Coordinates of C-alpha atoms in Angstrom, one line a residue:
M3 CA -13.4 -51.0 -11.6
A4 CA -16.1 -49.3 -14.0
T5 CA -15.6 -45.8 -16.0
A6 CA -17.6 -43.3 -17.0
S7 CA -17.1 -40.5 -19.8
V8 CA -17.1 -36.6 -18.4
A9 CA -18.8 -34.0 -21.1
H10 CA -16.7 -30.7 -20.3
H11 CA -18.0 -27.3 -21.3
D12 CA -16.3 -27.0 -24.4
G13 CA -18.2 -30.3 -25.7
T14 CA -15.1 -32.6 -25.2
V15 CA -15.1 -36.1 -23.5
H16 CA -13.1 -37.3 -20.9
D17 CA -13.0 -41.5 -19.6
H18 CA -12.2 -41.6 -16.1
H19 CA -13.1 -44.0 -12.7
D20 CA -16.6 -42.7 -11.7
H21 CA -14.9 -43.6 -8.2
E22 CA -17.1 -46.4 -7.3
H23 CA -15.1 -48.2 -5.8
H24 CA -15.2 -49.3 -1.7
D25 CA -14.1 -46.5 1.2
N26 CA -13.4 -47.8 4.5
F27 CA -14.6 -45.4 7.4
I28 CA -12.0 -43.5 7.6
T29 CA -11.9 -42.5 3.4
K30 CA -15.2 -42.3 3.6
Y31 CA -16.2 -39.9 6.7
I32 CA -13.0 -38.2 7.7
F33 CA -10.2 -38.2 4.8
S34 CA -13.2 -37.8 2.6
T35 CA -12.5 -36.4 -0.9
D36 CA -15.7 -36.5 -1.9
H37 CA -17.4 -32.9 -2.0
K38 CA -20.8 -33.9 -1.2
M39 CA -19.0 -35.3 2.4
I40 CA -16.4 -32.5 2.8
G41 CA -19.4 -30.3 2.5
K42 CA -21.0 -31.9 4.9
Q43 CA -18.5 -31.9 7.5
F44 CA -18.2 -28.1 7.1
L45 CA -21.7 -28.3 7.9
V46 CA -22.2 -30.6 11.1
T47 CA -18.2 -27.9 12.4
G48 CA -20.2 -25.0 11.6
I49 CA -23.6 -26.3 13.4
F50 CA -20.5 -26.9 16.4
W51 CA -19.7 -23.2 16.3
A52 CA -23.2 -21.9 16.0
I53 CA -23.9 -23.6 19.9
I54 CA -21.0 -22.1 20.8
G55 CA -20.9 -18.8 19.3
G56 CA -24.8 -18.2 20.4
F57 CA -24.3 -19.7 23.9
L58 CA -21.5 -17.2 24.7
S59 CA -23.5 -14.0 23.4
I60 CA -26.0 -15.4 25.9
L61 CA -23.4 -15.5 28.8
F62 CA -23.4 -11.9 28.3
R63 CA -26.4 -10.7 27.4
L64 CA -27.1 -12.1 31.1
Q65 CA -24.1 -9.2 32.4
L66 CA -25.9 -6.6 29.7
G67 CA -30.2 -7.2 30.7
F68 CA -29.7 -8.3 34.4
P69 CA -26.4 -6.3 35.8
E70 CA -27.4 -7.0 39.2
M71 CA -27.8 -10.9 38.9
N72 CA -25.7 -13.2 41.1
L73 CA -24.1 -15.6 38.2
E74 CA -22.7 -17.5 40.5
F75 CA -24.5 -21.1 39.1
L76 CA -22.5 -20.7 35.8
R77 CA -19.1 -20.9 38.7
P78 CA -19.2 -24.3 37.6
L79 CA -18.5 -24.0 33.6
L80 CA -16.9 -20.5 34.0
G81 CA -14.9 -21.1 37.3
G82 CA -12.8 -18.0 38.4
W83 CA -14.3 -15.8 35.6
I84 CA -17.2 -15.5 37.8
D85 CA -15.8 -13.0 40.9
E86 CA -16.3 -13.5 44.3
G87 CA -19.3 -11.7 44.2
G88 CA -21.1 -14.0 41.5
K89 CA -20.9 -11.5 39.0
L90 CA -18.9 -11.6 35.5
D91 CA -14.9 -10.9 35.5
P92 CA -14.7 -7.3 33.1
T93 CA -12.1 -9.2 31.4
F94 CA -13.8 -12.1 30.2
Y95 CA -16.9 -10.3 28.9
L96 CA -14.5 -8.6 27.0
A97 CA -13.5 -12.1 25.9
L98 CA -16.9 -13.4 25.0
V99 CA -17.5 -10.5 22.9
T100 CA -14.6 -11.0 21.2
M101 CA -15.2 -14.9 20.4
H102 CA -18.7 -14.4 19.6
G103 CA -18.1 -12.0 16.7
T104 CA -14.8 -14.3 15.4
I105 CA -16.6 -17.7 15.9
M106 CA -20.4 -16.2 14.2
V107 CA -18.1 -14.8 11.2
F108 CA -15.6 -16.7 10.3
F109 CA -16.1 -20.1 11.2
V110 CA -20.0 -20.0 11.0
L111 CA -21.2 -18.0 8.1
T112 CA -18.1 -18.0 6.6
A113 CA -16.9 -22.0 6.8
G114 CA -20.2 -23.5 7.4
L115 CA -22.0 -21.4 5.1
S116 CA -19.9 -21.2 1.9
G117 CA -18.1 -24.5 2.6
T118 CA -21.1 -26.4 3.3
F119 CA -22.9 -25.5 0.0
S120 CA -19.8 -24.8 -2.5
N121 CA -18.8 -27.7 -1.6
F122 CA -21.8 -29.5 -1.7
L123 CA -23.7 -27.9 -5.0
I124 CA -21.0 -26.1 -7.0
P125 CA -19.9 -29.8 -8.9
L126 CA -23.9 -31.3 -8.7
Q127 CA -25.1 -28.5 -10.3
I128 CA -22.7 -27.7 -13.2
G129 CA -22.7 -31.7 -13.9
A130 CA -19.0 -32.3 -12.9
R131 CA -18.1 -35.3 -11.0
D132 CA -16.0 -33.8 -7.9
M133 CA -13.9 -30.6 -7.7
A134 CA -11.2 -30.1 -9.9
S135 CA -9.5 -31.2 -6.7
G136 CA -10.5 -33.7 -3.9
F137 CA -7.4 -33.4 -2.3
M138 CA -6.7 -30.2 -2.0
N139 CA -10.8 -29.9 -1.2
M140 CA -9.8 -32.2 1.9
L141 CA -7.3 -30.5 3.0
S142 CA -9.3 -27.0 2.8
Y143 CA -11.7 -28.8 5.7
W144 CA -8.8 -30.4 7.7
F145 CA -7.1 -26.4 7.8
F146 CA -10.4 -25.2 8.9
F147 CA -10.9 -28.4 11.7
L148 CA -7.5 -27.5 13.0
S149 CA -8.3 -24.0 13.0
S150 CA -11.4 -25.0 15.3
V151 CA -9.2 -27.1 17.5
I152 CA -6.8 -24.3 18.0
M153 CA -9.5 -21.4 18.7
F154 CA -11.5 -23.9 20.8
I155 CA -8.4 -24.4 23.2
S156 CA -7.8 -20.7 23.4
L157 CA -11.4 -20.7 25.3
F158 CA -9.9 -22.9 28.4
I159 CA -6.7 -21.2 29.0
K160 CA -5.6 -19.6 32.0
T161 CA -5.4 -16.2 30.9
G162 CA -8.8 -16.4 29.2
P163 CA -9.0 -16.3 25.0
A164 CA -8.4 -13.2 22.9
G165 CA -9.7 -10.0 23.9
G166 CA -9.3 -7.2 22.2
G167 CA -12.7 -7.3 20.1
W168 CA -13.1 -9.3 17.4
V169 CA -10.9 -6.7 14.7
V170 CA -8.3 -7.0 16.9
Y171 CA -7.3 -3.6 17.3
P172 CA -3.6 -2.8 17.9
P173 CA -1.8 -1.2 20.4
L174 CA -4.2 -3.7 22.6
S175 CA -4.1 -6.2 20.3
A176 CA -0.2 -6.0 20.0
L177 CA 0.8 -5.5 23.5
E178 CA 1.1 -9.0 25.3
Q179 CA 0.8 -6.9 29.3
A180 CA -2.1 -4.6 27.8
I181 CA -4.9 -7.3 29.0
P182 CA -5.0 -11.0 30.1
G183 CA -6.8 -11.6 26.8
S184 CA -3.8 -10.0 24.9
G185 CA -1.0 -12.6 26.1
L186 CA -1.6 -16.6 25.0
G187 CA -5.7 -16.1 24.1
M188 CA -4.7 -13.3 21.2
T189 CA -1.6 -15.5 20.0
L190 CA -3.5 -18.9 19.9
W191 CA -6.4 -16.8 17.7
L192 CA -3.3 -15.3 15.0
V193 CA -2.5 -18.9 14.7
A194 CA -5.7 -20.1 14.0
M195 CA -7.0 -17.3 11.5
T196 CA -3.6 -17.9 10.1
F197 CA -5.0 -21.8 9.2
F198 CA -8.2 -20.7 8.7
I199 CA -7.2 -17.7 5.8
A200 CA -5.2 -21.4 4.6
S201 CA -8.4 -22.8 4.2
S202 CA -10.5 -20.2 2.9
L203 CA -8.1 -20.0 0.1
L204 CA -7.7 -23.7 -0.7
G205 CA -11.3 -23.5 -0.7
G206 CA -11.8 -20.6 -3.2
I207 CA -9.4 -21.6 -5.8
N208 CA -10.8 -25.3 -6.0
Y209 CA -14.6 -23.4 -6.8
I210 CA -12.9 -21.1 -9.4
T211 CA -11.0 -23.6 -11.3
T212 CA -14.1 -25.8 -11.0
V213 CA -16.7 -23.8 -12.5
I214 CA -14.8 -22.6 -15.1
N215 CA -13.0 -25.8 -16.2
L216 CA -15.9 -28.7 -15.3
R217 CA -19.3 -27.9 -16.5
T218 CA -20.9 -30.0 -18.2
K219 CA -21.6 -30.0 -22.0
G220 CA -24.0 -27.0 -22.4
M221 CA -23.4 -25.5 -19.3
S222 CA -22.8 -21.9 -20.6
F223 CA -22.1 -19.3 -17.9
S224 CA -25.2 -18.0 -19.2
R225 CA -27.3 -20.8 -17.9
L226 CA -25.4 -21.3 -14.5
P227 CA -27.9 -21.4 -11.7
L228 CA -27.9 -18.3 -9.7
T229 CA -26.0 -20.1 -6.9
I230 CA -23.1 -20.5 -9.0
W231 CA -23.1 -17.7 -9.6
A232 CA -22.7 -16.7 -5.7
F233 CA -20.7 -18.9 -4.9
F234 CA -18.1 -18.5 -7.6
L235 CA -18.3 -14.7 -6.9
T236 CA -17.8 -15.2 -3.7
A237 CA -14.4 -17.6 -4.3
V238 CA -13.1 -14.1 -6.2
I239 CA -14.1 -11.9 -3.8
G240 CA -12.4 -14.3 -0.9
L241 CA -9.1 -15.2 -3.1
L242 CA -8.4 -11.6 -3.5
S243 CA -8.8 -10.1 -0.1
F244 CA -8.1 -12.8 2.6
P245 CA -4.4 -12.8 1.6
V246 CA -4.7 -9.1 2.9
L247 CA -6.0 -10.4 6.7
F248 CA -3.2 -12.6 6.7
A249 CA -0.3 -9.6 5.8
A250 CA -2.6 -7.8 9.1
A251 CA -2.1 -10.9 11.1
L252 CA 1.7 -11.7 10.3
L253 CA 2.4 -7.9 10.8
L254 CA 0.8 -8.0 14.2
V255 CA 2.7 -11.2 15.3
F256 CA 5.6 -9.4 14.8
D257 CA 4.8 -6.8 16.4
R258 CA 4.3 -8.7 19.6
S259 CA 6.8 -11.0 19.4
F260 CA 9.7 -10.1 17.3
G261 CA 10.4 -6.3 18.8
T262 CA 9.0 -4.2 14.9
S263 CA 6.9 -1.3 15.0
F264 CA 4.5 -1.8 12.4
Y265 CA 1.7 -0.8 14.5
L266 CA 3.1 1.0 17.8
S267 CA 4.2 4.1 18.3
D268 CA 4.8 6.5 21.6
I269 CA 3.3 4.0 23.4
Y270 CA 2.9 4.3 27.7
V271 CA 2.4 1.2 30.0
A272 CA 1.9 2.0 33.4
G273 CA 4.0 5.2 33.0
E274 CA 7.0 3.3 30.8
A275 CA 7.7 4.4 27.6
L276 CA 8.2 1.7 25.5
P277 CA 10.6 1.5 22.9
N278 CA 8.6 1.2 19.6
T279 CA 8.5 4.4 17.3
G280 CA 7.1 4.7 13.7
G281 CA 4.2 2.4 13.3
S282 CA 0.3 3.4 13.0
P283 CA -2.4 1.5 14.0
V284 CA -4.7 3.2 11.3
L285 CA -2.6 1.0 8.9
Y286 CA -3.8 -2.3 10.9
Q287 CA -7.6 -0.7 10.0
H288 CA -6.5 -0.1 6.6
L289 CA -5.6 -3.8 6.0
F290 CA -8.6 -5.4 8.6
W291 CA -11.0 -3.9 6.4
F292 CA -10.1 -4.4 3.4
L293 CA -10.9 -7.9 4.5
G294 CA -13.4 -6.8 6.8
H295 CA -16.2 -5.2 4.4
P296 CA -15.1 -8.3 1.5
E297 CA -16.0 -10.3 4.2
V298 CA -19.6 -9.0 4.6
Y299 CA -20.3 -10.4 1.1
I300 CA -17.9 -13.2 2.0
V301 CA -21.2 -14.3 3.9
L302 CA -24.2 -12.8 2.2
L303 CA -23.5 -13.9 -1.4
P304 CA -24.0 -17.3 -0.9
A305 CA -26.8 -16.9 1.2
L306 CA -28.5 -14.7 -1.2
G307 CA -27.4 -17.3 -4.5
I308 CA -29.6 -20.2 -2.1
T309 CA -32.3 -17.2 -1.5
S310 CA -32.0 -17.1 -5.5
E311 CA -32.7 -21.1 -6.2
V312 CA -35.7 -21.3 -3.3
I313 CA -37.7 -18.8 -4.5
A314 CA -38.1 -18.8 -7.7
T315 CA -38.3 -23.1 -7.3
N316 CA -41.2 -22.4 -4.5
S317 CA -42.7 -19.6 -6.4
R318 CA -43.2 -21.3 -9.5
K319 CA -41.9 -18.8 -11.3
P320 CA -38.7 -17.9 -13.5
I321 CA -36.6 -15.9 -11.1
F322 CA -37.1 -12.2 -12.4
G323 CA -34.4 -10.9 -14.0
Y324 CA -31.7 -13.4 -14.1
K325 CA -29.1 -10.9 -16.4
A326 CA -30.0 -8.3 -13.6
M327 CA -29.2 -10.8 -10.6
V328 CA -26.3 -11.6 -12.2
V329 CA -25.0 -8.2 -13.0
S330 CA -25.8 -6.3 -9.6
M331 CA -23.3 -9.5 -7.9
L332 CA -20.7 -8.6 -10.1
G333 CA -21.3 -5.0 -8.8
I334 CA -21.4 -6.0 -5.5
T335 CA -18.0 -8.1 -6.1
I336 CA -16.1 -5.2 -7.8
L337 CA -17.5 -2.3 -5.1
S338 CA -17.0 -4.5 -1.9
F339 CA -13.1 -3.7 -2.7
I340 CA -13.1 -0.2 -2.6
V341 CA -15.8 1.1 0.4
W342 CA -13.5 -0.4 3.3
A343 CA -12.8 3.3 4.9
H344 CA -16.3 3.9 5.8
H345 CA -15.6 2.1 9.0
M346 CA -13.1 4.4 9.5
F347 CA -14.8 7.7 9.6
V348 CA -13.8 8.4 13.1
S349 CA -10.1 7.3 12.9
G350 CA -9.4 10.9 12.0
M351 CA -9.1 10.5 7.8
N352 CA -8.9 13.6 5.2
P353 CA -12.8 14.6 5.2
F354 CA -12.1 14.8 1.3
L355 CA -11.2 11.3 1.4
G356 CA -14.2 10.4 3.8
S357 CA -16.3 11.9 1.1
I358 CA -15.2 9.8 -1.6
F359 CA -15.9 6.5 0.6
M360 CA -19.5 8.1 1.9
F361 CA -20.3 8.2 -1.9
L362 CA -18.9 5.0 -3.0
T363 CA -20.7 3.2 0.5
L364 CA -23.8 4.5 -0.7
I365 CA -23.7 3.3 -4.5
I366 CA -23.0 0.0 -3.3
A367 CA -27.0 -0.2 -2.5
V368 CA -28.0 -0.1 -5.7
P369 CA -27.5 -3.6 -6.4
S370 CA -28.7 -4.7 -3.3
A371 CA -32.0 -3.0 -4.1
V372 CA -31.7 -4.4 -7.7
K373 CA -31.3 -7.6 -5.6
V374 CA -34.5 -7.0 -2.9
F375 CA -36.4 -5.6 -6.2
N376 CA -36.3 -8.9 -8.5
Y377 CA -37.0 -11.0 -5.1
L378 CA -40.3 -9.5 -4.4
T379 CA -41.3 -9.7 -8.1
T380 CA -40.3 -13.1 -8.3
L381 CA -42.8 -13.3 -5.1
W382 CA -45.3 -11.1 -6.3
R383 CA -48.1 -13.4 -8.1
G384 CA -46.5 -16.1 -8.0
N385 CA -48.1 -20.1 -6.9
L386 CA -46.1 -19.9 -3.5
I387 CA -45.6 -22.8 -1.7
F388 CA -44.1 -21.8 1.7
T389 CA -41.9 -24.7 2.9
P390 CA -39.6 -23.9 5.4
A391 CA -37.3 -23.1 3.5
M392 CA -39.0 -20.7 1.5
L393 CA -39.8 -18.8 4.9
F394 CA -36.4 -18.3 6.3
S395 CA -35.7 -16.9 2.3
I396 CA -38.3 -14.3 2.8
G397 CA -37.0 -13.8 6.3
L398 CA -33.8 -13.4 4.5
V399 CA -35.4 -10.9 2.1
S400 CA -37.4 -8.8 5.2
F401 CA -33.8 -8.9 7.0
F402 CA -32.0 -7.7 3.9
I403 CA -34.3 -4.2 3.7
S404 CA -34.4 -3.8 7.4
G405 CA -30.4 -3.9 7.9
G406 CA -30.2 -2.4 5.0
L407 CA -31.9 0.8 5.2
T408 CA -30.0 1.5 8.7
G409 CA -27.0 0.9 6.2
I410 CA -27.8 3.9 4.8
F411 CA -27.3 6.4 7.9
L412 CA -24.5 4.6 8.8
G413 CA -22.9 5.1 5.2
N414 CA -23.3 9.0 5.9
S415 CA -20.1 10.2 7.6
A416 CA -21.5 13.0 9.3
I417 CA -24.3 10.5 11.0
D418 CA -22.0 7.6 11.3
I419 CA -19.4 9.9 13.7
Q420 CA -22.3 10.3 16.1
L421 CA -23.4 6.3 15.8
H422 CA -20.0 4.9 15.7
D423 CA -19.5 2.2 18.2
T424 CA -23.3 2.4 19.5
Y425 CA -25.4 0.0 19.7
F426 CA -27.4 1.3 16.1
V427 CA -24.2 -0.1 14.4
V428 CA -24.6 -3.9 16.3
A429 CA -28.2 -4.1 15.5
H430 CA -27.7 -2.9 11.8
F431 CA -24.7 -5.2 11.2
H432 CA -26.6 -8.1 12.7
L433 CA -29.8 -7.5 10.9
V434 CA -28.2 -7.2 7.2
M435 CA -25.1 -9.5 7.9
G436 CA -25.5 -11.7 10.3
S437 CA -29.3 -12.6 10.6
A438 CA -29.9 -12.5 6.9
S439 CA -26.5 -14.7 6.3
F440 CA -28.1 -17.5 8.9
F441 CA -31.1 -17.7 7.5
G442 CA -29.6 -18.0 3.9
L443 CA -27.7 -20.8 5.7
L444 CA -31.1 -22.7 7.1
A445 CA -33.0 -22.0 4.0
G446 CA -29.9 -24.3 1.7
V447 CA -30.3 -27.0 4.6
Y448 CA -34.0 -26.9 4.8
H449 CA -34.2 -27.2 0.8
W450 CA -31.1 -29.4 0.2
F451 CA -31.2 -31.6 3.1
P452 CA -33.0 -34.9 1.0
K453 CA -30.5 -34.5 -1.6
M454 CA -27.5 -34.3 1.5
F455 CA -29.2 -37.5 3.1
G456 CA -32.0 -38.9 1.4
R457 CA -34.5 -37.8 3.9
M458 CA -36.9 -34.9 4.5
L459 CA -36.9 -32.8 7.5
D460 CA -40.1 -32.8 9.4
A461 CA -42.1 -29.3 8.4
R462 CA -44.1 -28.7 11.1
L463 CA -40.9 -28.4 13.7
G464 CA -39.6 -26.1 10.6
Y465 CA -42.6 -23.8 11.0
I466 CA -41.8 -23.5 15.1
H467 CA -38.5 -23.2 14.1
F468 CA -39.1 -20.2 11.6
W469 CA -41.3 -18.4 13.5
L470 CA -39.8 -17.9 17.1
T471 CA -36.0 -17.4 15.6
F472 CA -37.8 -14.7 12.9
V473 CA -40.1 -12.8 15.5
G474 CA -37.1 -13.4 17.8
V475 CA -34.5 -11.6 15.7
Y476 CA -36.3 -8.4 15.5
M477 CA -37.4 -8.5 19.4
V478 CA -33.4 -9.2 19.5
F479 CA -32.0 -6.3 17.4
F480 CA -34.9 -3.9 16.8
P481 CA -34.9 -2.2 19.8
M482 CA -31.0 -1.8 19.5
H483 CA -31.3 0.9 17.4
Y484 CA -33.1 2.5 19.2
I485 CA -30.6 2.9 22.4
G486 CA -28.2 3.4 19.8
I487 CA -29.2 6.5 18.2
A488 CA -29.9 7.7 22.6
G489 CA -26.0 6.9 22.4
F490 CA -25.7 3.9 24.2
P491 CA -21.9 2.3 23.6
R492 CA -21.1 -1.3 22.5
R493 CA -18.8 -3.3 24.3
Y494 CA -19.4 -1.6 27.6
Y495 CA -19.3 -4.3 30.8
S496 CA -21.1 -2.2 32.8
W497 CA -23.5 0.6 32.3
T498 CA -25.6 1.2 35.2
N499 CA -23.4 3.9 36.7
F500 CA -24.5 6.2 33.9
E501 CA -27.6 8.3 34.2
F502 CA -27.9 8.7 30.6
S503 CA -28.1 4.6 29.8
N504 CA -29.5 3.6 33.0
M505 CA -33.0 4.5 31.4
Y506 CA -32.8 1.4 29.2
T507 CA -32.4 -1.3 32.2
D508 CA -35.5 -2.6 31.0
L509 CA -35.1 -2.2 27.2
N510 CA -31.8 -4.6 27.5
M511 CA -34.0 -6.7 29.7
F512 CA -36.2 -7.5 27.1
V513 CA -33.3 -8.1 24.4
S514 CA -31.9 -10.4 26.9
V515 CA -35.1 -12.4 27.2
A516 CA -35.3 -12.1 23.8
A517 CA -32.0 -13.5 22.9
I518 CA -32.3 -16.8 25.6
I519 CA -36.0 -17.9 23.9
T520 CA -34.3 -17.0 20.2
F521 CA -31.4 -19.1 21.0
A522 CA -33.2 -22.2 22.9
A523 CA -35.2 -22.4 19.6
Q524 CA -32.6 -23.1 17.5
F525 CA -32.8 -26.5 19.6
I526 CA -35.7 -27.2 17.8
F527 CA -33.9 -27.5 14.9
L528 CA -31.0 -29.8 16.2
F529 CA -33.8 -32.3 16.9
N530 CA -35.3 -32.0 14.0
F531 CA -31.7 -31.9 11.6
F532 CA -30.1 -35.1 13.8
Y533 CA -33.2 -37.1 14.0
S534 CA -34.2 -36.4 10.7
M535 CA -31.0 -37.6 9.4
Y536 CA -31.6 -41.1 10.8
R537 CA -35.4 -41.7 11.2
G538 CA -36.9 -38.8 8.6
R539 CA -39.3 -39.8 6.2
K540 CA -37.3 -41.0 3.1
A541 CA -37.1 -38.8 0.3
T542 CA -38.1 -38.6 -3.5
Q543 CA -35.5 -38.2 -6.0
N544 CA -36.7 -34.5 -7.0
P545 CA -39.2 -33.6 -3.9
W546 CA -39.6 -29.7 -4.7
R547 CA -40.2 -30.5 -8.3
S548 CA -36.8 -28.1 -9.4
T549 CA -35.1 -27.5 -12.8
T550 CA -31.7 -27.9 -11.5
L551 CA -28.9 -30.8 -12.2
E552 CA -28.8 -31.7 -9.2
W553 CA -32.2 -33.5 -8.8
T554 CA -31.1 -36.0 -11.9
T555 CA -28.6 -37.6 -9.7
P556 CA -29.9 -40.6 -7.4
I557 CA -31.5 -39.8 -4.1
E558 CA -28.2 -40.4 -2.4
P559 CA -25.6 -39.9 -5.1
G560 CA -22.3 -41.9 -4.6
H561 CA -18.6 -40.5 -5.4
G562 CA -19.3 -39.5 -8.8
N563 CA -22.9 -38.0 -8.7
W564 CA -24.2 -39.8 -11.9
P565 CA -23.5 -43.5 -12.0
G566 CA -24.1 -43.4 -16.4
E567 CA -23.0 -39.8 -18.2
I568 CA -23.3 -36.8 -17.3
P569 CA -26.7 -35.3 -18.4
T570 CA -26.5 -32.3 -21.3
V571 CA -27.9 -28.9 -20.5
Y572 CA -30.3 -27.7 -22.7
R573 CA -31.9 -24.5 -21.5
W574 CA -31.3 -21.9 -18.4
P575 CA -32.3 -23.1 -14.7
Y576 CA -35.4 -21.4 -14.4
D577 CA -38.4 -22.7 -16.2
Y578 CA -41.0 -22.7 -14.6
S579 CA -44.5 -22.4 -15.4
K580 CA -44.2 -21.4 -18.9
P581 CA -47.1 -21.3 -21.4
G582 CA -48.1 -24.5 -22.9
A583 CA -46.1 -26.9 -21.0
A584 CA -47.4 -29.9 -19.8
E585 CA -46.1 -29.8 -16.2
D586 CA -44.8 -26.1 -14.1
F587 CA -41.2 -27.6 -14.3
I588 CA -38.6 -28.5 -17.1
P589 CA -35.6 -29.6 -15.9
Q590 CA -32.4 -28.3 -17.3
T591 CA -31.6 -32.0 -19.3
V592 CA -34.9 -31.7 -21.3
P593 CA -34.0 -30.6 -25.0
L594 CA -35.8 -28.1 -26.6
S595 CA -36.8 -30.1 -29.4
Q596 CA -39.2 -32.0 -27.4
T597 CA -40.9 -29.4 -25.8
P598 CA -42.7 -27.6 -28.7
E599 CA -45.0 -26.3 -27.5
S600 CA -43.7 -24.1 -24.9
N601 CA -40.6 -22.7 -26.6
L602 CA -40.1 -19.0 -26.9
P603 CA -40.1 -17.6 -30.1
H604 CA -36.3 -17.2 -29.4
E605 CA -35.5 -20.5 -28.2
Q606 CA -37.2 -21.8 -31.4
G607 CA -33.8 -21.1 -33.5
L608 CA -32.0 -23.0 -31.1
V609 CA -33.5 -26.4 -31.7
K610 CA -32.3 -26.5 -35.4
L611 CA -29.1 -26.2 -34.2
E612 CA -30.1 -29.0 -31.0
L613 CA -30.9 -31.6 -33.4
E614 CA -27.7 -30.8 -35.6
I615 CA -25.7 -31.2 -32.6
M616 CA -27.2 -34.1 -31.4
K617 CA -27.1 -35.7 -34.9
D618 CA -23.5 -35.3 -35.0
E619 CA -22.7 -36.9 -31.2
A620 CA -25.0 -39.6 -32.2
E621 CA -22.8 -40.8 -35.0
V622 CA -20.1 -40.2 -33.2
L623 CA -21.1 -42.8 -30.6
V624 CA -22.2 -45.3 -33.1
A625 CA -18.8 -44.9 -34.5
N626 CA -17.0 -45.8 -31.6
E627 CA -19.2 -48.7 -30.6
S628 CA -18.5 -50.2 -34.6
K629 CA -14.5 -49.6 -33.5
H630 CA -14.8 -51.9 -30.1

């Protein structure tokens, strides 16, 4: 078996096996420790869950858009959840909303986005053979898979899946007798989320350790691509916040099964007083939202990192304000932990405390605005190449702006009290978090598909997919702002009995039709993805003419990524269109001494140091060869 040397960030070189061994089907595709295969496993599982989550949303949009429609045609699929009159069961409606939120936030936009690209790109872009622990990495996927199996099973049990909303607030979620969705379905939800949290923590520890310890020679933190900064900080957020959700879920299990009263007090069910005293459901809200708001950035930051890479590459310009982008992500990371209670303005909190959280919430708009400004200035007067990945990245920026503006309204406690639990909130977070992050996921797939599978996605299908999805998302969520301002409540199964909301029948129908069209458009992507995986045009080594390290590997890199020595990094990752350069991109692996015609004044001083280091390395190499 061949061996290869691994150059680490501190300049030390270690010999170890390069993993070019013959795997069988099980070790290569199922219980793989190769970070690239694990990333693909996260991606395919995330795509599966996106289909399920999207389909559930179509079911409840049918109820909202066509409340008088006979849904008897769904009986073969939903069975007893369609009543004798052909209507959707109200209990099942709440379960649909609950499972849709859970699946899309955690299983698609957390595991499917961060799990895919953190795994796939971190070793490739920092110059590492693999993750710090391949076994722990494999475990992180299989904990996620086990979580997926349990959550999927919960969809088919007799009493139905969890039905307390995706935030599963007690006392509804803590009392099994409350509604059918608080029974076995809620127990399975809690078990599945426990395994999911374990998966996230295993992954996060691995990502952080890998970025800190396994960077190739020359890859200082100031030379990391913004994608790696985003994945690294996302892992830090997850590592600090997911244990709090675990604690919240554990206390909920105690209340449900062991008679404790962490969240319960003075509860009456059917006129009978329960023995629970001393608990507070607001405690659960604090614990949940301490994860819940950082979760927004666990979902968003990877998408923003991917967007930074795609926009710089396809603008053929250096990313504007690299240091400002890094500082803004650091700011978001810190501030995300101290704004959670803006979700709780209506929980009865002290108004003074509410004003503090309002102030902190409005401050977090500053680093977000910095990122938007830098994206727009990178695009400004760039030599734009409108690949599908570029279009989805620009779409993300559009959603981040339009959805972020409505966040300023909701961050104000006086306005939020009026808009809380209306469709205005639904529209806001679906634009700024859901749709923006989903577009980041799609941009990443379109951009790195050639590196994943050695083939190209069909660009024409990509353009059709983008425009149908982009227009569809705005048609779905933009009207929701108006009905939300009018007081239209979220999670209501039936609203036609209220005169104030009956006037929005046509608008709800419009939203539902747009949602169905948008969901159908995703099957264009599915066909493109799986067809191109086997029949797509073969990719070249660097199809986008990018500067980062992953494009220096073979077209389809093996386990170990580079067949020989890992390349050394000499420059930052965004040397596009430098004046005087022979081409409009200079890879990170090209020494500054080889590009005297395009070096900037501050880089000239680094050339001498670089030449001295290269001379010392050559002398060490000659000495080692003479010993052998």
